[in-house]
XYZ file of C-alpha atoms in Angstrom:
269
model
C 15.696 62.341 30.512
C 12.360 62.451 32.325
C 12.210 62.731 36.106
C 9.518 63.000 38.781
C 8.943 64.992 41.971
C 6.794 64.500 45.065
C 6.829 67.248 47.684
C 6.440 66.749 50.590
C 6.967 62.983 50.859
C 7.630 62.132 54.490
C 4.094 61.024 55.399
C 0.489 60.685 54.267
C -0.427 60.812 50.607
C 2.988 62.107 49.526
C 4.655 59.131 51.222
C 2.274 56.695 49.512
C 2.652 58.385 46.117
C 6.439 58.169 46.317
C 6.377 54.473 47.193
C 3.898 53.764 44.402
C 6.129 55.518 41.856
C 9.132 53.526 43.085
C 7.209 50.295 42.622
C 5.775 51.055 39.189
C 8.086 53.361 37.223
C 10.932 52.088 35.055
C 14.221 52.033 37.022
C 15.663 54.721 34.734
C 13.196 57.381 35.976
C 14.473 59.355 39.010
C 12.047 60.040 41.844
C 12.862 63.189 43.824
C 11.146 63.211 47.220
C 11.335 65.920 49.878
C 11.202 66.224 53.642
C 12.029 68.976 56.128
C 14.279 66.824 58.340
C 15.712 63.353 59.015
C 16.383 62.660 55.340
C 18.136 59.305 55.940
C 15.202 58.155 58.078
C 12.652 59.273 55.496
C 14.556 57.467 52.748
C 14.740 54.305 54.810
C 10.993 54.430 55.481
C 10.179 55.081 51.823
C 12.174 52.045 50.732
C 11.087 49.735 53.561
C 9.567 46.408 52.420
C 9.346 47.437 48.749
C 11.692 44.656 47.588
C 13.314 46.817 44.921
C 16.411 46.026 42.936
C 19.496 48.120 43.781
C 18.944 50.099 40.550
C 15.313 50.796 41.406
C 16.204 51.922 44.923
C 19.128 54.078 43.783
C 16.917 56.404 41.746
C 15.152 57.635 44.920
C 16.644 61.030 45.756
C 15.422 62.417 49.101
C 16.185 66.130 49.438
C 15.515 68.647 52.164
C 12.863 71.274 51.542
C 10.733 73.483 53.767
C 7.790 74.349 51.528
C 7.050 77.412 53.699
C 10.430 78.914 52.807
C 10.949 80.256 49.295
C 14.772 80.151 49.665
C 14.481 76.451 50.567
C 12.263 75.806 47.526
C 14.661 77.752 45.319
C 17.609 75.736 46.620
C 15.773 72.497 45.801
C 14.979 73.782 42.310
C 18.613 74.703 41.685
C 19.701 71.221 42.740
C 17.109 69.569 40.461
C 18.127 71.772 37.543
C 21.795 70.847 37.905
C 21.142 67.158 38.557
C 18.168 66.346 36.343
C 17.178 69.261 34.116
C 20.445 70.521 32.591
C 19.339 71.032 29.008
C 22.867 71.905 27.939
C 23.678 68.246 28.569
C 20.325 66.764 27.550
C 18.048 68.885 25.373
C 15.082 66.662 26.250
C 15.554 66.801 30.036
C 12.216 67.585 31.683
C 10.017 67.154 34.726
C 7.395 64.672 33.576
C 5.277 64.423 36.715
C 5.265 66.714 39.739
C 3.036 66.277 42.780
C 3.008 69.474 44.875
C 0.781 68.566 47.771
C 1.386 70.392 51.087
C -1.742 70.886 53.156
C -3.420 71.512 56.510
C -7.001 71.833 57.753
C -8.516 73.971 60.516
C -12.306 73.400 60.357
C -13.832 76.707 61.501
C -17.584 76.171 61.704
C -18.590 79.849 62.030
C -16.969 83.219 61.318
C -16.281 83.872 64.996
C -14.162 80.703 65.120
C -11.644 82.033 62.605
C -8.302 82.772 64.242
C -5.954 85.042 62.341
C -2.743 83.093 62.838
C -4.189 79.673 62.055
C -6.001 81.056 59.004
C -2.764 82.651 57.826
C -0.918 79.348 58.349
C -3.584 77.566 56.296
C -3.302 80.027 53.423
C 0.491 79.841 53.506
C 0.644 76.056 53.380
C -2.348 75.295 51.143
C -1.937 78.131 48.626
C 1.312 80.080 48.868
C 3.513 76.994 49.211
C 2.154 75.417 45.993
C 2.392 78.839 44.317
C 6.095 79.115 45.146
C 6.691 75.511 44.051
C 5.028 76.285 40.722
C 7.111 79.449 40.405
C 10.405 77.587 40.733
C 9.561 74.300 38.974
C 7.265 75.190 36.073
C 10.285 75.959 33.888
C 11.417 72.321 34.151
C 8.399 71.020 32.265
C 8.802 70.142 28.571
C 9.187 72.854 25.961
C 7.460 72.783 22.599
C 10.645 71.350 21.111
C 11.010 68.593 23.732
C 10.648 65.019 22.527
C 8.435 63.080 24.951
C 9.208 59.387 24.937
C 6.415 57.059 26.115
C 7.170 55.784 29.624
C 5.229 53.130 31.520
C 3.435 54.660 34.487
C 3.984 58.258 33.374
C 1.493 60.579 31.674
C 1.939 62.036 28.241
C 1.762 65.080 28.341
C 3.705 66.053 31.458
C 1.639 66.997 34.517
C 1.924 69.319 37.493
C -0.613 68.031 40.033
C -1.647 70.199 42.992
C -3.686 68.889 45.915
C -7.153 70.382 45.806
C -10.369 69.411 47.621
C -14.043 69.146 46.809
C -14.802 71.802 49.432
C -12.750 74.257 47.371
C -15.557 74.284 44.817
C -17.638 77.465 45.167
C -20.541 76.159 43.086
C -20.666 72.935 45.136
C -20.632 74.680 48.529
C -23.895 73.751 50.252
C -22.823 73.655 53.912
C -20.514 76.623 54.464
C -17.929 76.536 57.238
C -14.263 75.574 56.989
C -13.521 79.163 55.995
C -9.738 79.200 55.694
C -9.543 75.722 54.162
C -12.270 76.369 51.590
C -10.768 79.762 50.712
C -7.270 78.322 50.279
C -8.504 75.505 48.045
C -10.681 77.851 45.990
C -7.577 79.984 45.475
C -5.660 76.867 44.502
C -8.181 76.347 41.710
C -7.173 79.706 40.248
C -3.513 78.779 40.591
C -4.171 75.569 38.662
C -6.041 77.417 35.910
C -3.490 80.218 35.550
C -0.604 77.757 35.473
C -2.316 75.614 32.864
C -2.909 78.650 30.627
C 0.762 79.571 31.005
C 1.803 76.032 30.096
C -0.367 76.016 26.990
C 1.387 79.172 25.808
C 4.884 77.890 26.634
C 4.659 74.166 25.931
C 1.746 73.730 23.543
C 0.332 70.282 24.228
C 3.410 68.989 26.077
C 2.365 69.867 29.665
C -0.647 70.699 31.834
C -1.537 71.636 35.404
C -4.425 70.013 37.279
C -5.950 69.854 40.735
C -6.596 66.506 42.425
C -9.110 65.590 45.128
C -8.199 62.340 46.911
C -11.383 61.935 48.942
C -11.199 61.583 52.710
C -7.891 59.869 53.394
C -6.759 58.434 56.714
C -3.978 60.928 57.391
C -3.273 63.408 60.159
C -5.052 66.154 58.209
C -8.420 64.391 58.444
C -7.997 62.590 61.787
C -10.774 64.589 63.445
C -13.254 63.170 60.926
C -12.299 59.485 60.855
C -15.054 58.441 63.223
C -17.774 60.428 61.417
C -16.807 59.204 57.933
C -18.392 56.030 56.561
C -15.810 53.245 56.386
C -16.279 52.828 52.650
C -15.505 56.540 52.161
C -12.397 56.661 54.356
C -9.464 55.696 52.183
C -5.968 54.537 53.027
C -3.118 56.674 51.673
C -2.061 53.713 49.516
C -5.506 53.432 47.925
C -5.667 57.187 47.316
C -2.194 57.219 45.747
C -3.035 54.370 43.389
C -6.292 55.987 42.292
C -4.802 59.457 41.835
C -1.969 58.090 39.707
C -4.551 56.220 37.646
C -6.393 59.492 37.065
C -3.172 61.255 36.052
C -2.191 58.500 33.620
C -5.572 58.774 31.910
C -5.481 62.543 31.325
C -6.025 63.987 27.871
C -5.068 67.363 26.400
C -8.428 68.962 27.219
C -8.263 67.981 30.904
C -5.787 70.663 31.986
C -6.715 73.557 34.258
C -9.431 71.576 36.033
C -9.842 69.585 39.250
C -10.380 65.821 39.197
C -11.392 63.531 42.027
C -10.018 60.068 42.785
C -12.648 58.519 40.495
C -11.634 60.679 37.535
C -14.760 62.842 37.849
C -14.447 66.606 37.418
C -15.136 68.857 40.397
C -16.669 72.150 39.226
C -15.010 75.429 40.236
């Protein structure tokens, strides 16, 4: 059985991605979504106005997870293994699509604006949280022996998608600034590459890891820049989710280990 994961899912792009998967995936594909608190409220909001059948709605599984706590991530992984990835019961059980997308932005414009605690928080959430998620979930991706059945709305091969950003590109950095955010996203690029190399060794062509850049999306992370961003370049979370899933569905074997923007164009490291 294939299953999917979006973490976190309570707001922003994660919220929109989860709702899009619920609308478009076959009703047999579970969607695991995470939030730190108010799980019943998050589930209600995720399902609101989607007009799903009872079977479609029932496959949404909202679980608690604090992505800044490795024990919390480990507990989520243990639950998913028992519930969805028990290969003793189903030898082809696998995570087919995982979005691991925590993030925050503190836009320091000069070195003297860097504050230790906020920079540390940025690195923890933007880099260490995805690293710990990869650590505990990469083993759920297909093995070389796994049979991947074609599924509408899901990529083939399986994909771990981490939230990157164009400003994480070192070669594309023309303006400087945003020190902790740029550094965390540049580090994320290495995490993507290392994970993809690992997956090639362990899964052959069955799984890959990529970075995704959604553009400037109207979420709390980018609120400071809404007014200064051209309207045609400020995207809704729903638009970003639809485009990112389109990019993921179109991936080919050679696309792993790299970062792709919402248009499907590669962002250089």
